[in-house]
XYZ file of N, CA, C and O in Angstrom:
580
model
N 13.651 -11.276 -5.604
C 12.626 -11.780 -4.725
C 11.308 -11.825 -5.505
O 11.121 -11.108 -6.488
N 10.442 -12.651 -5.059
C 9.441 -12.726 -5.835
C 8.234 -12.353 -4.800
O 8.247 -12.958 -3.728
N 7.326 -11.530 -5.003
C 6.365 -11.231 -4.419
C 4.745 -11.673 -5.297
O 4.685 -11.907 -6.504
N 3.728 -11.697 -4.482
C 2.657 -11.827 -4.821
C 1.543 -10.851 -4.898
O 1.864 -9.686 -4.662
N 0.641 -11.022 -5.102
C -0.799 -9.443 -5.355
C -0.678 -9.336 -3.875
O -0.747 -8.140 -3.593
N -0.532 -10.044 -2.836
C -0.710 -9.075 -1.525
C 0.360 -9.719 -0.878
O 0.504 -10.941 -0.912
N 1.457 -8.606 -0.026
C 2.540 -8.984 0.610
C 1.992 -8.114 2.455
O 1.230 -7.249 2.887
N 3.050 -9.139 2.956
C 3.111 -8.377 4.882
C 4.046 -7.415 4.201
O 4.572 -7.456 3.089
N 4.113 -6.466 5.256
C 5.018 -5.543 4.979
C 5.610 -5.051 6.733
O 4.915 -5.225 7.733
N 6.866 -4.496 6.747
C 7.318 -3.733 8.307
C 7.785 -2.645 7.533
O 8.415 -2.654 6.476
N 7.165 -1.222 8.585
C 8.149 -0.376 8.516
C 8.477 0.560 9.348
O 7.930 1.646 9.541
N 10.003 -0.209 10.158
C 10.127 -0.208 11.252
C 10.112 1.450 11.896
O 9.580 1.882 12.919
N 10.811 2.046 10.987
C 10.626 3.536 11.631
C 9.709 4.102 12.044
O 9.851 5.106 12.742
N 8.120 3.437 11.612
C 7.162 4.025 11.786
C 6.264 3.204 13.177
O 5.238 3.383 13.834
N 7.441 2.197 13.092
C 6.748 1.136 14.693
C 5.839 0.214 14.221
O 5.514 -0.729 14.942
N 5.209 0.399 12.701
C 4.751 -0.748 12.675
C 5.605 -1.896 12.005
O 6.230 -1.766 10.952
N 5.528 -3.208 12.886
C 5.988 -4.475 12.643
C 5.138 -5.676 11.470
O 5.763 -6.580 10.916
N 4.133 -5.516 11.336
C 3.308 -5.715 10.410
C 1.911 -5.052 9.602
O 0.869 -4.693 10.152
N 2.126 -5.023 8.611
C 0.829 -4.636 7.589
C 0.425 -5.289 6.043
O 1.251 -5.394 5.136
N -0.882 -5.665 5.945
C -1.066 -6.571 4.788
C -1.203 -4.531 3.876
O -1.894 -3.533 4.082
N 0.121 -4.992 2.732
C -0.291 -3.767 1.482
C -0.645 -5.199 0.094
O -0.582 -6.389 -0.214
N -1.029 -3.803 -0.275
C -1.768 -4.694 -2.168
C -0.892 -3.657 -2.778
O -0.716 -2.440 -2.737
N -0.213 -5.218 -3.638
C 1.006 -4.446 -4.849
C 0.090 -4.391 -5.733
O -0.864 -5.114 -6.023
N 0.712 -2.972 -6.309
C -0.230 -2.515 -7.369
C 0.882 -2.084 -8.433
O 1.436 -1.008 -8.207
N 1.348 -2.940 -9.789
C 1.946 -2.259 -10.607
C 1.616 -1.607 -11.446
O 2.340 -1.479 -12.434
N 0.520 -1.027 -11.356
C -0.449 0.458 -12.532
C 0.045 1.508 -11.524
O 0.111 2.647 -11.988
N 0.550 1.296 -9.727
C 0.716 2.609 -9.049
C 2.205 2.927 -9.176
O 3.234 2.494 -8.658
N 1.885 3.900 -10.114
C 3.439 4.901 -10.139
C 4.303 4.350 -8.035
O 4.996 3.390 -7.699
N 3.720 5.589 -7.189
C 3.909 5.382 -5.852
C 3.604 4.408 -4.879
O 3.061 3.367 -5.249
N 3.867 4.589 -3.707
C 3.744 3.905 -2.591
C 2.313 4.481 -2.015
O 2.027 5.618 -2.390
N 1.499 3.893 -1.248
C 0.543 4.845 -0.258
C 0.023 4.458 0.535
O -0.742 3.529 0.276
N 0.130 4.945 1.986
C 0.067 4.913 2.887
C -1.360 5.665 3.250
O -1.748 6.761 2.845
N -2.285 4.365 4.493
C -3.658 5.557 4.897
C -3.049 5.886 6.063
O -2.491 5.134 6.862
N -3.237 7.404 6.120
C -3.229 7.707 7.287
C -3.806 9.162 7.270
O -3.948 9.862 6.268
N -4.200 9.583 8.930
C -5.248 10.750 9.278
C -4.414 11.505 10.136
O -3.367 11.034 10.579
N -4.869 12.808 10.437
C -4.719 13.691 11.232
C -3.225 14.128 10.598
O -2.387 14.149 11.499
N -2.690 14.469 9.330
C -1.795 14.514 9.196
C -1.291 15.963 8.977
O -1.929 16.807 8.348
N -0.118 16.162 9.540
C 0.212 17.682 9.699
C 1.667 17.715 9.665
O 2.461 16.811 9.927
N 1.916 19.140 9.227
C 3.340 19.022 8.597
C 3.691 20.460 9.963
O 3.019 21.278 10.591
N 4.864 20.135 9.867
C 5.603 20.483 11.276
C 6.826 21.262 10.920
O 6.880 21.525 9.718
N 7.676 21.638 11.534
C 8.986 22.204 11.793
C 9.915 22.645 12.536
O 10.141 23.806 12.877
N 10.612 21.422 12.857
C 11.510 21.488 13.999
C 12.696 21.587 13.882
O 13.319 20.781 13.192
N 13.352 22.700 14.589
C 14.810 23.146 14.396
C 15.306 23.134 12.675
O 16.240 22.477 12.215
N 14.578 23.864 12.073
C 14.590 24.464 10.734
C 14.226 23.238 9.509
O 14.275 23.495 8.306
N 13.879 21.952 10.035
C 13.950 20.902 9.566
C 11.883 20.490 9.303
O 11.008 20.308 10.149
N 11.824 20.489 7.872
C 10.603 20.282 7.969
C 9.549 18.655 8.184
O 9.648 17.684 7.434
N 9.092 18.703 8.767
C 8.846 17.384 9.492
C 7.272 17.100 9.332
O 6.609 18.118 9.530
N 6.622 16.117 9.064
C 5.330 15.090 8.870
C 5.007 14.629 10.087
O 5.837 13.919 10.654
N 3.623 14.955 10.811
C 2.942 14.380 11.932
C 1.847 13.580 11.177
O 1.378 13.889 10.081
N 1.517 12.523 11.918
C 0.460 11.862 11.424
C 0.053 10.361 11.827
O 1.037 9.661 12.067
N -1.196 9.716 11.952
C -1.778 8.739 12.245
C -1.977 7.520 11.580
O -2.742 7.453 10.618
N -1.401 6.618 11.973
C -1.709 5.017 11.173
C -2.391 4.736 11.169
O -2.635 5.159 12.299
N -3.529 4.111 10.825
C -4.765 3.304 11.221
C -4.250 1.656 10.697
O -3.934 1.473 9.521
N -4.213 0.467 11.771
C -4.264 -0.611 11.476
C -4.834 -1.651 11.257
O -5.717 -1.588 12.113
N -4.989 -2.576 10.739
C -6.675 -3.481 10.478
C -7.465 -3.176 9.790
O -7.608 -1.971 9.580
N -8.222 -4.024 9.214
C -9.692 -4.015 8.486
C -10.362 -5.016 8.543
O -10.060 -6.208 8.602
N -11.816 -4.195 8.512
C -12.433 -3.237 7.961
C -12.076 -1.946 9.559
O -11.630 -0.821 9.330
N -12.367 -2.405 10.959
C -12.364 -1.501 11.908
C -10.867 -1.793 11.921
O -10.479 -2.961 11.949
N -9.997 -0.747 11.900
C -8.663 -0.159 12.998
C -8.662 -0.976 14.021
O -9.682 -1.025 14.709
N -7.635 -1.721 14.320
C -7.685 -2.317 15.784
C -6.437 -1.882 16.484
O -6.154 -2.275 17.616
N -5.632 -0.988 15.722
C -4.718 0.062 16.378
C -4.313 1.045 15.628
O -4.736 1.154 14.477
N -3.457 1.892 16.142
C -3.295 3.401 15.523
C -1.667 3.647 16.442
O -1.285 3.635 17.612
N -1.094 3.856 15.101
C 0.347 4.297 15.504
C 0.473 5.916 15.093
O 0.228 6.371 13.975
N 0.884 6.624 16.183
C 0.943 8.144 15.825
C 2.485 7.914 15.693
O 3.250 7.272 16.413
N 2.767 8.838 14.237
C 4.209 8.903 13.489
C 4.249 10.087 13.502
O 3.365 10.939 13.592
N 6.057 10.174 13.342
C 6.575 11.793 12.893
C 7.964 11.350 12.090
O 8.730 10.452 12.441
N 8.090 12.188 10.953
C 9.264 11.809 10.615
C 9.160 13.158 9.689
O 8.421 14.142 9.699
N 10.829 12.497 8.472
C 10.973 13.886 8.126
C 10.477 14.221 6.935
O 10.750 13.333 6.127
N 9.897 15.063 6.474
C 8.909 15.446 5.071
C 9.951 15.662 4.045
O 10.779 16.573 4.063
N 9.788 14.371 2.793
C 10.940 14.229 1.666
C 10.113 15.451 0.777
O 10.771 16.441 0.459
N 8.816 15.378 0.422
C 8.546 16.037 -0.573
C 6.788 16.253 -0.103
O 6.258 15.762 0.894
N 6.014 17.283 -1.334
C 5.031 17.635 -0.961
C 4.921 17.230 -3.006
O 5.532 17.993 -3.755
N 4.099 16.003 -3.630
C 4.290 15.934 -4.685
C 2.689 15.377 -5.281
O 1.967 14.577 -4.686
N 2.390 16.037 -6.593
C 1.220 15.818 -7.172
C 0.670 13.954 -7.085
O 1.606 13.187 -7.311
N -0.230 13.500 -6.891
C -0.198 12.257 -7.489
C -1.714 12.011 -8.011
O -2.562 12.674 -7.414
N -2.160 11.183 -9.002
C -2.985 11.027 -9.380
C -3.817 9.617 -8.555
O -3.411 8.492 -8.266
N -4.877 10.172 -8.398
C -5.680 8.917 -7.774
C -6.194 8.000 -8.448
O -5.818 8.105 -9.615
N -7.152 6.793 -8.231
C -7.519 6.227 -8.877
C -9.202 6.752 -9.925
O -9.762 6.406 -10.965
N -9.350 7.475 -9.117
C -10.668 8.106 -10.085
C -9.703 9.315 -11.169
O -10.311 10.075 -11.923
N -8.467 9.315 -11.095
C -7.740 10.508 -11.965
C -7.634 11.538 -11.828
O -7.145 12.144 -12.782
N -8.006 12.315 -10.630
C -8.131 13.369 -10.070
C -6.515 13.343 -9.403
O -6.093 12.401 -8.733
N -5.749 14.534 -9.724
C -4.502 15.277 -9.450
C -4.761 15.588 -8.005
O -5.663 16.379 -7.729
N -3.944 14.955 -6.935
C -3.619 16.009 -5.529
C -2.983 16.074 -5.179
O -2.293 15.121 -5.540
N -2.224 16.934 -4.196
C -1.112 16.922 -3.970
C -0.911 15.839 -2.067
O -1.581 15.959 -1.041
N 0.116 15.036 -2.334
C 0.449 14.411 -1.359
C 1.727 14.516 -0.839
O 2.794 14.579 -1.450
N 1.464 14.531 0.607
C 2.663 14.656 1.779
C 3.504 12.983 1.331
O 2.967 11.875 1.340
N 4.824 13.297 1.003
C 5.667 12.334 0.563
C 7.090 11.937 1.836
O 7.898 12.797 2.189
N 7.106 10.493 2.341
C 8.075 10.150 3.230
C 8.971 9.089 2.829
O 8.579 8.029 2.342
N 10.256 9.409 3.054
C 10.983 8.435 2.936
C 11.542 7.235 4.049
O 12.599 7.415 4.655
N 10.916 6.301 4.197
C 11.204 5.327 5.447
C 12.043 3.519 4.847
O 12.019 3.123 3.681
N 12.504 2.973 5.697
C 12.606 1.589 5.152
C 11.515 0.689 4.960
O 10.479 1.120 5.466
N 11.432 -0.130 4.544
C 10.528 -1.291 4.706
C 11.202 -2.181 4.668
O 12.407 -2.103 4.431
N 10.347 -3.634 4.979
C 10.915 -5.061 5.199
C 9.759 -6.154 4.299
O 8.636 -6.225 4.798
N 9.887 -6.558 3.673
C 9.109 -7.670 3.022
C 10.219 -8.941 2.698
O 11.145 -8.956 1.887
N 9.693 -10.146 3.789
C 10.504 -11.441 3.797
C 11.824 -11.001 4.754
O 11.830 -10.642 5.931
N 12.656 -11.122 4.045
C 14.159 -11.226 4.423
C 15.126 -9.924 4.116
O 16.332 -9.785 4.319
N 14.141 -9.013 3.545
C 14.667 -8.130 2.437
C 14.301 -6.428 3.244
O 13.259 -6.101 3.812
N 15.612 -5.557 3.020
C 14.558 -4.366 3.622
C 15.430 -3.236 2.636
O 16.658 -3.236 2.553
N 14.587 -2.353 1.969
C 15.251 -1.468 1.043
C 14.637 -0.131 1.742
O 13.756 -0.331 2.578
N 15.062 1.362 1.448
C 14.118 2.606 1.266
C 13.223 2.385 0.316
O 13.337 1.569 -0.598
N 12.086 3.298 0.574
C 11.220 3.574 -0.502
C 10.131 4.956 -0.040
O 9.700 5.085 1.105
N 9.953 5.496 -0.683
C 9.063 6.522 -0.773
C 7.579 6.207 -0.727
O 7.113 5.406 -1.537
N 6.758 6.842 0.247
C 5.272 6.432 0.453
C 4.767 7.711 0.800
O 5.285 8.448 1.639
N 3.640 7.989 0.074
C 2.886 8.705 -0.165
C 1.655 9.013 1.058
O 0.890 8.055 1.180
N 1.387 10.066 1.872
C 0.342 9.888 2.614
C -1.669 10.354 2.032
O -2.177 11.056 1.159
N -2.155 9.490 3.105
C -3.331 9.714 2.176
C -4.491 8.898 2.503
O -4.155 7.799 2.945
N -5.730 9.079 2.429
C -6.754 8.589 3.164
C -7.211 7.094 2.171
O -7.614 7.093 1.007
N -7.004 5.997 3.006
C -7.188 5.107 2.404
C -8.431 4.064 2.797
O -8.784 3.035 2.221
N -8.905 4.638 3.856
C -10.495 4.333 5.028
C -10.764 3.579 4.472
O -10.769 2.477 5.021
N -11.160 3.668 3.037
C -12.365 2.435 2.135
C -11.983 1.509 1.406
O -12.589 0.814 0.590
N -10.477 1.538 1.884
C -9.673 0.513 1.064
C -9.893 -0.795 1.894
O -10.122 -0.825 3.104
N -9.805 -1.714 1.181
C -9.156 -2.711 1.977
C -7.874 -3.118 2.727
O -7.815 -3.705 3.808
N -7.011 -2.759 2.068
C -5.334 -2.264 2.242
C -5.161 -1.602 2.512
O -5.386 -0.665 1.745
N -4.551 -1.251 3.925
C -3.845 0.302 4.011
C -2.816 0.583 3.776
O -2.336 1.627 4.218
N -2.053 -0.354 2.909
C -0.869 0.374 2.131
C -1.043 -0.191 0.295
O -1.436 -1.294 -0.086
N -0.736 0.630 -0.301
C -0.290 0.074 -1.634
C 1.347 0.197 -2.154
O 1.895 1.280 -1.948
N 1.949 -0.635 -2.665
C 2.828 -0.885 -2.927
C 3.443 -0.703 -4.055
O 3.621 -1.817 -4.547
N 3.861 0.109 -4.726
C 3.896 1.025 -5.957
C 5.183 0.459 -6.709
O 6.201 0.126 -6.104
N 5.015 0.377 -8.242
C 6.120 -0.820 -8.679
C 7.667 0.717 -8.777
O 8.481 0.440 -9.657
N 7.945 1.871 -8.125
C 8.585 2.091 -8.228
C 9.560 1.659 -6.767
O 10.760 1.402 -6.675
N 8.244 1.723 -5.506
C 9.538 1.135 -4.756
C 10.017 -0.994 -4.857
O 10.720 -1.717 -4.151
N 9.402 -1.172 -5.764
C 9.345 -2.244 -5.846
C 11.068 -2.780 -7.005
O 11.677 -3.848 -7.072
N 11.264 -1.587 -7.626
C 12.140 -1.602 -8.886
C 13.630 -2.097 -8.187
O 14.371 -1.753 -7.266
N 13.543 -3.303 -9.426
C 15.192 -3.768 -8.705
C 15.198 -4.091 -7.547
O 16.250 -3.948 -6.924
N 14.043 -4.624 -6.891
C 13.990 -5.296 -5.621
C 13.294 -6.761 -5.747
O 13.566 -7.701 -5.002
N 12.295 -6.805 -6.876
C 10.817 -7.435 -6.283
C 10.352 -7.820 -7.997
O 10.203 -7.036 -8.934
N 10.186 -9.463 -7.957
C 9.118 -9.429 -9.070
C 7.229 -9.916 -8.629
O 6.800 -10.348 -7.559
N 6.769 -9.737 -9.416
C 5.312 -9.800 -9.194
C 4.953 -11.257 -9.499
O 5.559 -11.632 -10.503
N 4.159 -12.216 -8.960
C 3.574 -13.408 -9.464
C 2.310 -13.074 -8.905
O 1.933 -13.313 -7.757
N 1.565 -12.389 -9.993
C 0.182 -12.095 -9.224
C -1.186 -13.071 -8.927
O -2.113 -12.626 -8.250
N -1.219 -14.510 -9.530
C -1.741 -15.186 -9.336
C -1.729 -16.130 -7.552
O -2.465 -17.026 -7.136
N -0.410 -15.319 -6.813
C -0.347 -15.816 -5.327
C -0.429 -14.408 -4.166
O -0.404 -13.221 -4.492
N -0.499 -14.787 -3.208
C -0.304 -13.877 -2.090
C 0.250 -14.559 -1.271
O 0.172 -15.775 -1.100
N 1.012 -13.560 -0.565
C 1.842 -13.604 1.236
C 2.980 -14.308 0.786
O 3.544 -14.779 1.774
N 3.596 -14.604 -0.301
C 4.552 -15.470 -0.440
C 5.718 -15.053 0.338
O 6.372 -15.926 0.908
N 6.026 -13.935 0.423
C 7.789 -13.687 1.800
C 6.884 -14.257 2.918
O 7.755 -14.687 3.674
N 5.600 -14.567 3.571
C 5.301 -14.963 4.645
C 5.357 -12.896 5.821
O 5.076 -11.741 5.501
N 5.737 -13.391 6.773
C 5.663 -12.118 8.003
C 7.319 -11.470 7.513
O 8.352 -12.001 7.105
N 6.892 -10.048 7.815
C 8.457 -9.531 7.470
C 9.811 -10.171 8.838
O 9.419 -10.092 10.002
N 10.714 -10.527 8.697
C 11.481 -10.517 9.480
C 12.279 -9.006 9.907
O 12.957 -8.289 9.172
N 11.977 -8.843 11.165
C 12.726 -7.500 11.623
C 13.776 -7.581 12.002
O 14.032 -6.835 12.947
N 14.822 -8.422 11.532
C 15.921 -8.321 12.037
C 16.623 -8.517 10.214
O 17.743 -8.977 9.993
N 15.867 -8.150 9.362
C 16.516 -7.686 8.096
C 17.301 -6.553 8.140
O 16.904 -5.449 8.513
N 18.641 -6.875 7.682
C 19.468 -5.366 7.590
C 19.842 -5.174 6.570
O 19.683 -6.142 5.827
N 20.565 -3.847 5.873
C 20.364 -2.842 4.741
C 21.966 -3.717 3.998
O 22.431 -3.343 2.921
């Protein structure tokens, strides 16, 4: 599949049906903005609470998520500063296409994008033509695995 510098994205587990992310192949990870985020534990199973924010520049909705916490793993930001981030494993959908991938949580307020798209979940799925955007068009949700 061929993707562009900015793709729609779904990911359905999390209820959202659409989001504009910016592929970034300098980002090792995936990353996701989101607030109020808190790590949980239910029936011995450790679990991720936390808030979507949708739209820009203002939020024009907010999906409250829970799912299950893959990892708690260092990542480097863009100023190079080491932190540690709450790590989830969910599907996504871009075009016709829907794979797993790992996304990183993390305050992304001043971004323009509230997701970035990291060329590892991108590997063996996805090439880059960065001179276009939106090329899959809206994710189709009736992509299956």
């Amino acid at each position: 599949m061929i993707i562009g510098a900015c793709e729609w994205v779904a990911l359905p587990e999390l209820g959202i049906d659409r989001l504009r992310a910016r592929v970034d192949t300098g980002a090792k990870s995936c990353a996701l903005h989101a607030s109020d985020i808190e790590p949980i534990r239910r029936d011995g199973v450790d679990r991720i609470r936390f808030r979507v924010h949708l739209g820009h520049p203002r939020p024009r909705d907010d999906r409250d998520c829970e799912c299950l916490l893959k990892a708690v793993r260092r990542v480097r930001s863009t100023s190079g500063e080491s932190e540690p981030r709450y790590t989830i494993q969910t599907p996504i959908i871009i075009g016709h296409s829907r794979w797993m991938v790992d996304i990183t949580l993390t305050d992304r307020g001043r971004m323009r994008y509230r997701m970035l798209l990291g060329r590892k979940a991108m590997e063996n799925h996805a090439l880059v033509y960065p001179a276009r955007t939106f090329l899959q068009g809206k994710p189709r949700l009736d992509a299956g695995f």
